[in-house]
GROMACS .gro file of C-alpha atoms in nm:
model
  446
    1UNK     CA    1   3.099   7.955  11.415
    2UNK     CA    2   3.115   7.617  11.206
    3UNK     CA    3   2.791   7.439  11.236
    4UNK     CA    4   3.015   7.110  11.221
    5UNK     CA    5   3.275   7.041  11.520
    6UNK     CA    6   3.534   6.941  11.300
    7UNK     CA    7   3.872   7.006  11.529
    8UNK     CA    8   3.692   6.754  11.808
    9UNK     CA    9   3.459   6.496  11.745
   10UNK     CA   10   3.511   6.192  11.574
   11UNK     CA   11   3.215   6.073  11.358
   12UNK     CA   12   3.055   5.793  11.207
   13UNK     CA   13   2.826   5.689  10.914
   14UNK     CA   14   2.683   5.414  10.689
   15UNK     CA   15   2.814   5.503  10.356
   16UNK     CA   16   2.525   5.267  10.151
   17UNK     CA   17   2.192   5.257  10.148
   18UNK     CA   18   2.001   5.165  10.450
   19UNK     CA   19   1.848   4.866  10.352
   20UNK     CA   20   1.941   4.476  10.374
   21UNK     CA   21   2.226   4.386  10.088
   22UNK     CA   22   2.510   4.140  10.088
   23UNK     CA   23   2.747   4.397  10.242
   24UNK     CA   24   2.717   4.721  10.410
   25UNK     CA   25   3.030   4.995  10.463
   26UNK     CA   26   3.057   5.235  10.756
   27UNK     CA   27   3.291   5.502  10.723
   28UNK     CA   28   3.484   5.699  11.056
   29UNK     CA   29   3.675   5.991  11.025
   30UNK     CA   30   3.865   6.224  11.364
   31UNK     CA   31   4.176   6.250  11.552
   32UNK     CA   32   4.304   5.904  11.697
   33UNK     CA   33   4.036   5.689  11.519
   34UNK     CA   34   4.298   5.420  11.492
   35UNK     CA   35   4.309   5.412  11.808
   36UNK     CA   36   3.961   5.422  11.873
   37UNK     CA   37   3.894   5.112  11.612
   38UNK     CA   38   4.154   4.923  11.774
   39UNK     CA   39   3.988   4.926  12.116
   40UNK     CA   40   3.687   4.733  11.975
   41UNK     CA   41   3.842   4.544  11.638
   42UNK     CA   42   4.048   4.204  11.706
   43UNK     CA   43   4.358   4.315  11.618
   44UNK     CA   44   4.604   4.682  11.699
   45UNK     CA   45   4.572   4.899  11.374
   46UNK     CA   46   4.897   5.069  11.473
   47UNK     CA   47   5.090   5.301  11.259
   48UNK     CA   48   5.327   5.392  11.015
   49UNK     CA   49   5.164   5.333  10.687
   50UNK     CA   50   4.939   5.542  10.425
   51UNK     CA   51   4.675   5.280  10.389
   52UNK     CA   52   4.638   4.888  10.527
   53UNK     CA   53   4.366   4.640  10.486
   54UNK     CA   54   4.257   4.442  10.796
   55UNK     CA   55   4.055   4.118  10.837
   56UNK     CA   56   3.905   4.028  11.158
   57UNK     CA   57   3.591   4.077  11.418
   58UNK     CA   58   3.413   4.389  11.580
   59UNK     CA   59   3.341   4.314  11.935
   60UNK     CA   60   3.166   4.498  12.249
   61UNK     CA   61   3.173   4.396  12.580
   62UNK     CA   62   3.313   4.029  12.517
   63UNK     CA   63   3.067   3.965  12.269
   64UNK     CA   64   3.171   3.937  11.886
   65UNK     CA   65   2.931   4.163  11.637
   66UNK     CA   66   3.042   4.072  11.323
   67UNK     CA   67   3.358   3.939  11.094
   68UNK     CA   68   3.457   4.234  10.909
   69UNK     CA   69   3.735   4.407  10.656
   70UNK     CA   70   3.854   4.709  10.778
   71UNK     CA   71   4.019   4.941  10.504
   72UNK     CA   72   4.256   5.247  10.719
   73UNK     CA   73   4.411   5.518  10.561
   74UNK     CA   74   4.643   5.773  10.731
   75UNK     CA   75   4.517   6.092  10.729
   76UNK     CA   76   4.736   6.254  10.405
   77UNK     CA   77   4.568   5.949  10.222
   78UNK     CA   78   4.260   6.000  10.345
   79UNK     CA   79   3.946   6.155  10.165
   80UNK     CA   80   3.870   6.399  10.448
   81UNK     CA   81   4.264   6.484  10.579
   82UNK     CA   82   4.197   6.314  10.900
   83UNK     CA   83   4.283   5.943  10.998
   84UNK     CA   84   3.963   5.720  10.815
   85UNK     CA   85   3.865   5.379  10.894
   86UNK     CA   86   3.555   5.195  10.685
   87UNK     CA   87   3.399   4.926  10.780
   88UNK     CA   88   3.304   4.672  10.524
   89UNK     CA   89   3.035   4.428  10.730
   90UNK     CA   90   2.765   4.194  10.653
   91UNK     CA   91   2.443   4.403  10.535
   92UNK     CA   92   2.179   4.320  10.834
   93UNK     CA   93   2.083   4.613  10.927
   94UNK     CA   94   2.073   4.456  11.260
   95UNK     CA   95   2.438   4.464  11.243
   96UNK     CA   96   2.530   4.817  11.114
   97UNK     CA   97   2.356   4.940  11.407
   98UNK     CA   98   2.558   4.698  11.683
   99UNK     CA   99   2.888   4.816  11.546
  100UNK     CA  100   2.771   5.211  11.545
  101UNK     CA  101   2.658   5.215  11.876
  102UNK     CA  102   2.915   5.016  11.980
  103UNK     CA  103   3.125   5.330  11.842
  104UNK     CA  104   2.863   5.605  11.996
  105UNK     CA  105   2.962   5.447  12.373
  106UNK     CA  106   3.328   5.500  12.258
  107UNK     CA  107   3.255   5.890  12.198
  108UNK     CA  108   3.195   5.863  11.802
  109UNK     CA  109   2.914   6.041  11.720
  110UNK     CA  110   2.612   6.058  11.389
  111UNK     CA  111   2.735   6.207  11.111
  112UNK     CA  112   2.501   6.479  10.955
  113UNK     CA  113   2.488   6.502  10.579
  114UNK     CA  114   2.786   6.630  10.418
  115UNK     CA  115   2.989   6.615  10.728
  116UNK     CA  116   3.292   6.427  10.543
  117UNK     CA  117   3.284   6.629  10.249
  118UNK     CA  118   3.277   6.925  10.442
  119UNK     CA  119   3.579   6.806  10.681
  120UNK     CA  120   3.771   6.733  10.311
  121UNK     CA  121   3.718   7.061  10.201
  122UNK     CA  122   3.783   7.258  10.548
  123UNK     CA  123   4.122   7.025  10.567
  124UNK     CA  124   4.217   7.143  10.197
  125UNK     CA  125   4.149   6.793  10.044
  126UNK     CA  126   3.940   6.947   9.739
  127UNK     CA  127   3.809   7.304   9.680
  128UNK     CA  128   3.475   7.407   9.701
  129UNK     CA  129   3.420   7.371   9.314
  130UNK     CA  130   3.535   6.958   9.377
  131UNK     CA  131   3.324   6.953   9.686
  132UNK     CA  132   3.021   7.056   9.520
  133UNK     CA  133   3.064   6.805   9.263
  134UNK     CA  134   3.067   6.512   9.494
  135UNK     CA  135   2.638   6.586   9.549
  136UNK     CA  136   2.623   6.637   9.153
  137UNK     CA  137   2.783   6.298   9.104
  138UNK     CA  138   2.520   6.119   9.335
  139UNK     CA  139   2.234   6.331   9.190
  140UNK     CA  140   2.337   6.220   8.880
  141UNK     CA  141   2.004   6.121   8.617
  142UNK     CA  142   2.201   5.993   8.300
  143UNK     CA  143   2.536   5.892   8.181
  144UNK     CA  144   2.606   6.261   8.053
  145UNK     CA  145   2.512   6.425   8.391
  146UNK     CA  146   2.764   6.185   8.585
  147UNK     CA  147   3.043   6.273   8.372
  148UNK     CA  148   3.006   6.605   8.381
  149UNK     CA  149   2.998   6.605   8.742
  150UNK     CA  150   3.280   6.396   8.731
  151UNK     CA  151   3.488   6.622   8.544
  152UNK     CA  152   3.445   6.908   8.836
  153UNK     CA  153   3.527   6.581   9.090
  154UNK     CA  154   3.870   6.532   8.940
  155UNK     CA  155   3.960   6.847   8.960
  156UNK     CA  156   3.942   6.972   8.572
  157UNK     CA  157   3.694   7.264   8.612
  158UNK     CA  158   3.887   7.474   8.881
  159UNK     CA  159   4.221   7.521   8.638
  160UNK     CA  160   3.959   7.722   8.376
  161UNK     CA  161   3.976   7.993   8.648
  162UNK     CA  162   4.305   8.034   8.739
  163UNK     CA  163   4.421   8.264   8.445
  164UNK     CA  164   4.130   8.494   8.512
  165UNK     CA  165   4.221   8.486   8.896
  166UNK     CA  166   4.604   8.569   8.796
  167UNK     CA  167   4.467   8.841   8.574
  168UNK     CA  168   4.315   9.040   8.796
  169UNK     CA  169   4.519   8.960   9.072
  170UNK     CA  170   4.810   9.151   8.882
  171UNK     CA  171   4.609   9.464   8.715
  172UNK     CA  172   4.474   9.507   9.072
  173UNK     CA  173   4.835   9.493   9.255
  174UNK     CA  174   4.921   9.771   8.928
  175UNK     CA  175   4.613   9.967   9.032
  176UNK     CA  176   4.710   9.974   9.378
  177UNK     CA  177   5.083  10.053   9.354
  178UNK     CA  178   4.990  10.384   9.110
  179UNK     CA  179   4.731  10.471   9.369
  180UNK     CA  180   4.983  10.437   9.642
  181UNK     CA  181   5.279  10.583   9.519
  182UNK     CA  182   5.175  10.780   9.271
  183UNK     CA  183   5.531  11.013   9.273
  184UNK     CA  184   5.755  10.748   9.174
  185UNK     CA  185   5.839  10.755   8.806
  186UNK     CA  186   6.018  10.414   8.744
  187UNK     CA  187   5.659  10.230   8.858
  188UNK     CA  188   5.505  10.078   8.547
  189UNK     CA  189   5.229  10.338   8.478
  190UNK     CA  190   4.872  10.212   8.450
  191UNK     CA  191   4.613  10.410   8.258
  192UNK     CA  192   4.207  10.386   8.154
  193UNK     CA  193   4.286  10.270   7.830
  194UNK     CA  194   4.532   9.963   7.996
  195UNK     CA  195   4.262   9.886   8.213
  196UNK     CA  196   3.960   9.909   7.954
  197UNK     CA  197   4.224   9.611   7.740
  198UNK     CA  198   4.280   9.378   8.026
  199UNK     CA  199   3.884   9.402   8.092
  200UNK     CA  200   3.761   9.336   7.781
  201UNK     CA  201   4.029   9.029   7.755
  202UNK     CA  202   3.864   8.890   8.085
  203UNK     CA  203   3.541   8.913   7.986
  204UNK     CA  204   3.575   8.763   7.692
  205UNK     CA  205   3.680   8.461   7.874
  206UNK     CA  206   3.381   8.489   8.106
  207UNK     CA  207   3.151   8.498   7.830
  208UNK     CA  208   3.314   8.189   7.733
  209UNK     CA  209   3.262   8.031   8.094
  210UNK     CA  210   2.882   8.083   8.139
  211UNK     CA  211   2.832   7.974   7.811
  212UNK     CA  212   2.983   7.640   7.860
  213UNK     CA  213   2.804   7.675   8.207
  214UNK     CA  214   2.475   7.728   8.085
  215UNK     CA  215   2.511   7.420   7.864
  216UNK     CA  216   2.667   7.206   8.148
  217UNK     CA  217   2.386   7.295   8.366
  218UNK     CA  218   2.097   7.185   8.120
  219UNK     CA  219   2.299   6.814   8.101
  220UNK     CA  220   2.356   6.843   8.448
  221UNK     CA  221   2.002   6.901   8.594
  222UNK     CA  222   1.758   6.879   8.302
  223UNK     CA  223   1.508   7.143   8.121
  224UNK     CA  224   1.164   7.149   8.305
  225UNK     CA  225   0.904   7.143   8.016
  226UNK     CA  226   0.482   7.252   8.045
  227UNK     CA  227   0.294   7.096   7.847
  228UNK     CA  228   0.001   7.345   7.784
  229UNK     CA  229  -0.277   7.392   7.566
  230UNK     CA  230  -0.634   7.408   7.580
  231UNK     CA  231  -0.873   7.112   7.668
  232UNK     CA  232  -0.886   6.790   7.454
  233UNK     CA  233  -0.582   6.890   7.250
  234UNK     CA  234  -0.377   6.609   7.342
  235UNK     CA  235  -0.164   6.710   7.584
  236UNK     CA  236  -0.174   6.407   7.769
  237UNK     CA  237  -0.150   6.183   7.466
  238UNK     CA  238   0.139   6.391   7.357
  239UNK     CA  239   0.306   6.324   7.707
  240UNK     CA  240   0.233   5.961   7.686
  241UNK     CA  241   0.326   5.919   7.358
  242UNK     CA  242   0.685   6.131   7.447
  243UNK     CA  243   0.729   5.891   7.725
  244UNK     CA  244   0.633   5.548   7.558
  245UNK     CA  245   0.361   5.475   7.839
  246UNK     CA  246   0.053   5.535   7.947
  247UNK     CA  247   0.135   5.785   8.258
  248UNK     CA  248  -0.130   6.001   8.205
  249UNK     CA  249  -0.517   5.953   8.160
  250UNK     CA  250  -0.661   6.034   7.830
  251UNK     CA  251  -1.015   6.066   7.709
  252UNK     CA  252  -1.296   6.263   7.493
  253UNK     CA  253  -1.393   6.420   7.773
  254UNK     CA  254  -1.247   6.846   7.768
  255UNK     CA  255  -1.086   6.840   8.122
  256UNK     CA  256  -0.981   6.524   8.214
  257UNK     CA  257  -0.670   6.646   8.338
  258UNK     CA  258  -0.687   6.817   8.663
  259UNK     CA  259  -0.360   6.824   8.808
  260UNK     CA  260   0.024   6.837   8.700
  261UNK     CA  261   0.139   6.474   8.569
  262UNK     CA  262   0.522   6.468   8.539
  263UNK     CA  263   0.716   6.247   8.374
  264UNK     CA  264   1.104   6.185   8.269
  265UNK     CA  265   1.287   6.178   7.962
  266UNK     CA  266   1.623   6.138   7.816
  267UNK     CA  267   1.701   6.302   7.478
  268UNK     CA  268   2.074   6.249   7.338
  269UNK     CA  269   2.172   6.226   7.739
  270UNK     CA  270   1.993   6.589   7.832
  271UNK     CA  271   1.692   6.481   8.090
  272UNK     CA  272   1.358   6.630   8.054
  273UNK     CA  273   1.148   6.683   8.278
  274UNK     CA  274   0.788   6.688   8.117
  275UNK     CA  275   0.474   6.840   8.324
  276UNK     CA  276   0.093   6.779   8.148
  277UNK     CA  277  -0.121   7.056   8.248
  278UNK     CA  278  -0.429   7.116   8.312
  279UNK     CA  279  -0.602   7.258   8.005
  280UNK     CA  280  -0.654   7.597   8.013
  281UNK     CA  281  -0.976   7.770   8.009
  282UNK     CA  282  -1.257   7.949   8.196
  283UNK     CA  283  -1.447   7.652   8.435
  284UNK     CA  284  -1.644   7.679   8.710
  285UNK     CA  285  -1.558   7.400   8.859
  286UNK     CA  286  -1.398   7.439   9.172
  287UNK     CA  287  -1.151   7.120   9.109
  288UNK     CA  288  -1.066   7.179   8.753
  289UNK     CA  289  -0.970   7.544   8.810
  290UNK     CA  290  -0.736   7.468   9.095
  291UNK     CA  291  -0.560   7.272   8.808
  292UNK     CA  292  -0.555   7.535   8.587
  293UNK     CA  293  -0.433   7.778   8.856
  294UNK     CA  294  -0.132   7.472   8.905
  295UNK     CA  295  -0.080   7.452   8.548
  296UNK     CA  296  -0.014   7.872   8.522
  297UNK     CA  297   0.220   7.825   8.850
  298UNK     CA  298   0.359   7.495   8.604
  299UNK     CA  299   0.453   7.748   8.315
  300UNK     CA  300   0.650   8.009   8.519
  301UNK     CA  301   0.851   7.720   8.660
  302UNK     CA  302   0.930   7.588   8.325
  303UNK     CA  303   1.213   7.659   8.087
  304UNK     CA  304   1.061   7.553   7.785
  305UNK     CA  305   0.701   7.543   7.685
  306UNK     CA  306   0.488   7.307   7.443
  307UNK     CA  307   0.237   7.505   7.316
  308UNK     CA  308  -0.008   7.227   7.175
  309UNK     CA  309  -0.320   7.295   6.949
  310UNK     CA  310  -0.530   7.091   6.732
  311UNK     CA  311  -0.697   7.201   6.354
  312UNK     CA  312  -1.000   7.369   6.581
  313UNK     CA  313  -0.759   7.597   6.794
  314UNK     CA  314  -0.765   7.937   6.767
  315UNK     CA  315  -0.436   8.122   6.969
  316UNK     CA  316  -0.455   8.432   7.198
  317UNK     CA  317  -0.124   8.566   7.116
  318UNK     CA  318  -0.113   8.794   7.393
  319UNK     CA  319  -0.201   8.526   7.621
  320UNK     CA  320   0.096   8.321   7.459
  321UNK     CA  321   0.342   8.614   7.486
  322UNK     CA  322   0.270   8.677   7.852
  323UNK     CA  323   0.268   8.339   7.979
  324UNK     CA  324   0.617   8.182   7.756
  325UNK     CA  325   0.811   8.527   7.823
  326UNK     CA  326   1.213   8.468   7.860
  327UNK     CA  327   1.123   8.092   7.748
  328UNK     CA  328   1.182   7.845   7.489
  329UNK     CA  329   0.819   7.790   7.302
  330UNK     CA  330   0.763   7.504   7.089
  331UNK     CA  331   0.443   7.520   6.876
  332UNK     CA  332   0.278   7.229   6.813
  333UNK     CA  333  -0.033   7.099   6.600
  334UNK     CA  334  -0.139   6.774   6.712
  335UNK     CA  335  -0.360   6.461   6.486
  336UNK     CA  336  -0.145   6.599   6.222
  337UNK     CA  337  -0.283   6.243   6.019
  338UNK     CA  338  -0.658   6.526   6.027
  339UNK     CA  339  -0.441   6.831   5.876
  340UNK     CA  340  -0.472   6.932   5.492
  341UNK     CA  341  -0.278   7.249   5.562
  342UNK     CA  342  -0.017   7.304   5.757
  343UNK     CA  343   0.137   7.650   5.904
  344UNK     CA  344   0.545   7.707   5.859
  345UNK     CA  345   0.666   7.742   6.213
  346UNK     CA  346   0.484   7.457   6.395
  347UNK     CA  347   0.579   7.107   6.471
  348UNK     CA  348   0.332   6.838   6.355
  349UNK     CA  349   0.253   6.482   6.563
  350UNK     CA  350  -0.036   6.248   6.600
  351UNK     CA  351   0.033   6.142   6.913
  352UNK     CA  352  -0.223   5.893   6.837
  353UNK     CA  353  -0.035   5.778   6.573
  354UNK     CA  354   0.300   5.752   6.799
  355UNK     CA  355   0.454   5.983   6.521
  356UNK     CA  356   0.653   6.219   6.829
  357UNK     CA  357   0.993   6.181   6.680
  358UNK     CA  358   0.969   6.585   6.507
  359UNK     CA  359   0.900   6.710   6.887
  360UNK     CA  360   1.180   6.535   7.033
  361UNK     CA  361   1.434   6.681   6.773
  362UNK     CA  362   1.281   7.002   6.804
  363UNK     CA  363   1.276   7.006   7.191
  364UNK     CA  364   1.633   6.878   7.188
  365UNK     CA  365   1.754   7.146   6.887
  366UNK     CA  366   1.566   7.452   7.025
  367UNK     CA  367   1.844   7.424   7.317
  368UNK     CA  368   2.134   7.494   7.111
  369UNK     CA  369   2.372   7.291   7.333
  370UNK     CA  370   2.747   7.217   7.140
  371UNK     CA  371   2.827   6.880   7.136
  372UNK     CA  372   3.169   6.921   7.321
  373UNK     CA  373   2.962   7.063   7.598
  374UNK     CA  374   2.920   6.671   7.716
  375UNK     CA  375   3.346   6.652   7.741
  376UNK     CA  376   3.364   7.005   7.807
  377UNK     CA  377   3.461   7.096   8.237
  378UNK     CA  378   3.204   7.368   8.286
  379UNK     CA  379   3.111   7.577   8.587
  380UNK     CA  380   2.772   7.395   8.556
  381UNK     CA  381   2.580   7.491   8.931
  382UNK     CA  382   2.387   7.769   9.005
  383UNK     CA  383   2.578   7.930   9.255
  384UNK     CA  384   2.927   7.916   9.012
  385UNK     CA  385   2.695   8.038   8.757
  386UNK     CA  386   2.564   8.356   8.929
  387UNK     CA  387   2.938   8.414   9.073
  388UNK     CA  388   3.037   8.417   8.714
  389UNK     CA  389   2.767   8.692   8.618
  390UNK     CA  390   2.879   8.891   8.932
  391UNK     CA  391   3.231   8.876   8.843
  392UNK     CA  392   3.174   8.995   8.456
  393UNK     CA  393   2.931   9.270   8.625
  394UNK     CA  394   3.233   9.439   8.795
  395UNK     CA  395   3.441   9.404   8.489
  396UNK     CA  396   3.176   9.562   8.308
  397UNK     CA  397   3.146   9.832   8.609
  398UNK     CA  398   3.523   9.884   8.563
  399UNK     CA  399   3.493   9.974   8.213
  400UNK     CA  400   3.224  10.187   8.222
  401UNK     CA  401   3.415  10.423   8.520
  402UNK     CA  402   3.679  10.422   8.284
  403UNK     CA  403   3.532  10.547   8.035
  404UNK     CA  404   3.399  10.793   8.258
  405UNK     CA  405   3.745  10.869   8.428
  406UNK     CA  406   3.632  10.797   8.763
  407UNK     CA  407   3.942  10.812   9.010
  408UNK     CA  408   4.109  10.473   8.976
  409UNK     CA  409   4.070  10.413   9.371
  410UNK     CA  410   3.705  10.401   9.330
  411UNK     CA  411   3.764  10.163   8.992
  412UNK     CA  412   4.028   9.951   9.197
  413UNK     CA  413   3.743   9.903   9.469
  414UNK     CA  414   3.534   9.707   9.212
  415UNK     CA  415   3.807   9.524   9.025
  416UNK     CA  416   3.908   9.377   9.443
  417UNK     CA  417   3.495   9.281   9.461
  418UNK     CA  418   3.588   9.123   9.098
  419UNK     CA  419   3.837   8.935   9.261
  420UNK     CA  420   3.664   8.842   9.595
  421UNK     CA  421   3.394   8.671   9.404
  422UNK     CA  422   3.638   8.452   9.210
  423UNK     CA  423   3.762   8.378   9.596
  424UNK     CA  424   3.412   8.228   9.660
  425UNK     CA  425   3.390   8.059   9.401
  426UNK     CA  426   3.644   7.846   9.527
  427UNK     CA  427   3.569   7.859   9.879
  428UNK     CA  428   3.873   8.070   9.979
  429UNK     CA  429   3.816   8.230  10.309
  430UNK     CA  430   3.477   8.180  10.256
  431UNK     CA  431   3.167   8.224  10.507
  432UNK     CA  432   3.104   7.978  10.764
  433UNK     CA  433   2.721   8.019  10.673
  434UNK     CA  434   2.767   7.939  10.304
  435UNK     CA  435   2.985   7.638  10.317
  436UNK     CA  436   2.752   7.473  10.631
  437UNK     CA  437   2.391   7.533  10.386
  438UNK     CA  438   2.592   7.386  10.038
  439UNK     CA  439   2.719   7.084  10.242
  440UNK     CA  440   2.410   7.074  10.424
  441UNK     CA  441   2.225   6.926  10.102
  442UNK     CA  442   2.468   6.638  10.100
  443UNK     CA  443   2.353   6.272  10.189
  444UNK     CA  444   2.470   6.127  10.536
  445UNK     CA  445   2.792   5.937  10.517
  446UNK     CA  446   2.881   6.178  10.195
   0.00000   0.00000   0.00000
């Protein structure tokens, strides 16, 4: 069962932030909300249109709430493909909650978050692909995130899909008529070495996909970066200095640091998200090495690592190796103004000396990101993402039974799983339990 009521209840939400402003917008979506609206607005709504603007007053029992602008749109013009009425008020708080109540005793009920979005994709008004994007959009850190959520709002990342959908759609219908009626000869015959081609053709496309997915996440939601190194290296300089303030604390003193400081950064429109660690080392003190026991948990969260050392560091490699595995490591030698020699392979600062600019190019270069990945419609979540890997999976399961002449029933059973998972990736027939948890992260009145 749906966890929203969406064939019966009318609902209701403020669509801006909570707070006092100059104006504040309610939005109400459900069956004979015109009517509803009417009942308590100064003038009839009535019908026949696609969209009308209305001035005039909210009242309740005799009493006027507030002069408002009421915007209406008929339900094939709406957002959510039901009849939608917002509110545009004065922003007292004091207000907005008059005219919702005054809407609750009329049978409109709360909102939860993501109830609109969800009604707009259950009523075919975007797929699930658009309706993810609408949270992306409001997540958004910089520029280059919005528009890449944007793209996936306006509908230019479900079209990449199609062809691949099409493909398999028609070597699976192939597969399935041979299997069925095996005995007619004028049926197009379809053998390993067909199937192997139109495989290989798909995945190539795929491969294309989650790269330009990879790179659309990292815009989209940032690289998570630990800072680690032993004490008094600079970490926290280095973070400062990276940051252009003084967010963490620094001095002489070898653990001075004992928790995880995180701070935010924009390079060329990716965001960073920078976490100074405790410095690592044996201690017996009991605060300090809950720090470093934070800082450890800090590196196996993190996608890339700054390794930091000064001219008295000595490196456990195996240490190094263990903790960065599967990530991007950036080496580098801080108070490079105290170096005479210096290694090939490191990056050199003095974050004293604000001189950070060879870290930030290295940070941002070490991520290999195309610049057409910022115009580029990508499949840029983490659920599309890991749909994507399950769908070139299969393809690679195909290939392999076909090389290994398994009966083609048992290869056509993977190419349908193939095609299932390009279903839900755009929310076709999809399960109620999936689409209620990714709408569920939504904000009210979204």
């Amino acid at each position: 069962m749906y966890r929203y009521n969406i064939y019966v209840e009318p609902i209701i939400a403020l669509a801006t932030p909570p707070f006092k402003s100059a104006l504040a917008l309610i939005r109400i979506s459900g069956d004979n909300v015109f009517d509803i609206v009417s009942s308590l607005f100064s003038k009839n709504i009535g019908t026949g249109f696609k969209r009308k603007i209305m001035h005039g007053s909210i009242s309740f029992e005799n009493n006027v709430i507030d002069d408002v602008v009421i915007f209406c749109y008929e339900a094939s013009c709406s957002m959510t493909g039901e009849e939608v009425v917002e509110i545009s008020c004065h922003g007292s708080m004091v207000i907005v909650k008059e005219i919702m109540e005054a809407f609750f005793s009329k049978g409109v009920r709360q909102a939860e978050g993501g109830e609109f979005s969800a009604r707009a994709f259950y009523f075919g008004k975007m797929d699930l692909i658009e309706a993810e994007s609408v949270n992306d959009l409001i997540n958004a850190t910089t520029k280059e995130a919005k528009d890449v959520a944007l793209m996936s709002y306006l509908g230019k990342v479900s079209p990449l899909l199609k062809p691949l959908k099409e493909k398999i759609s028609d070597l699976l219908s192939k597969l399935e008529v041979n299997i069925d009626f095996p005995e007619y000869e004028d049926i197009e015959q379809t053998n390993y070495e067909y199937v192997i081609s139109q495989c290989k053709q798909m995945k190539e496309s795929l491969a294309t996909l989650i790269k330009q997915g990879h790179e659309g996440k990292i815009i989209r939601e940032g690289v998570k970066v630990a800072i680690v190194g032993e004490p008094n290296v600079g970490k926290s300089s280095i973070l400062n200095a990276l940051l252009n303030e003084e967010k963490a604390i620094v001095t002489d003193i070898p653990g001075t640091t004992r928790d995880v400081v995180e701070g935010y950064l924009s390079i060329k429109g990716v965001p960073f998200i920078l976490l100074d660690t405790a410095g690592i080392r044996d201690s017996l003190d009991v605060v300090e090495s809950i720090g470093i026991k934070r800082s450890k948990k800090s590196i196996e969260e993190a996608d890339m690592v700054i390794l930091v050392s000064d001219d008295k560091t000595i490196f456990d490699e195996s240490e190094i190796d263990c903790l960065c595995k599967d990530k991007i490591l950036i080496k580098v030698t801080n108070k490079s103004d105290l170096i005479k020699q210096k290694e090939k392979g490191h990056i050199y600062v003095s974050a004293l000396n604000k001189d950070i600019e060879p870290l930030k190019k290295a940070m941002y270069e070490s991520l290999q990101i195309n610049d057409s990945s910022f115009s580029t419609p990508s499949f840029s979540n983490q659920r599309e993402l890991s749909l994507l890997k399950k769908i070139d999976n299969e393809l690679s399961l195909v290939i392999k039974d076909c090389f290994d002449m398994v009966p083609m029933d048992l290869i056509s059973s993977s190419l349908l799983n193939a095609y299932n998972y390009v279903r839900e990736l755009f929310g076709e027939d999809p399960t109620h339990d999936l689409t209620d948890e990714i709408f569920s992260r939504f904000c009210v009145g979204k």
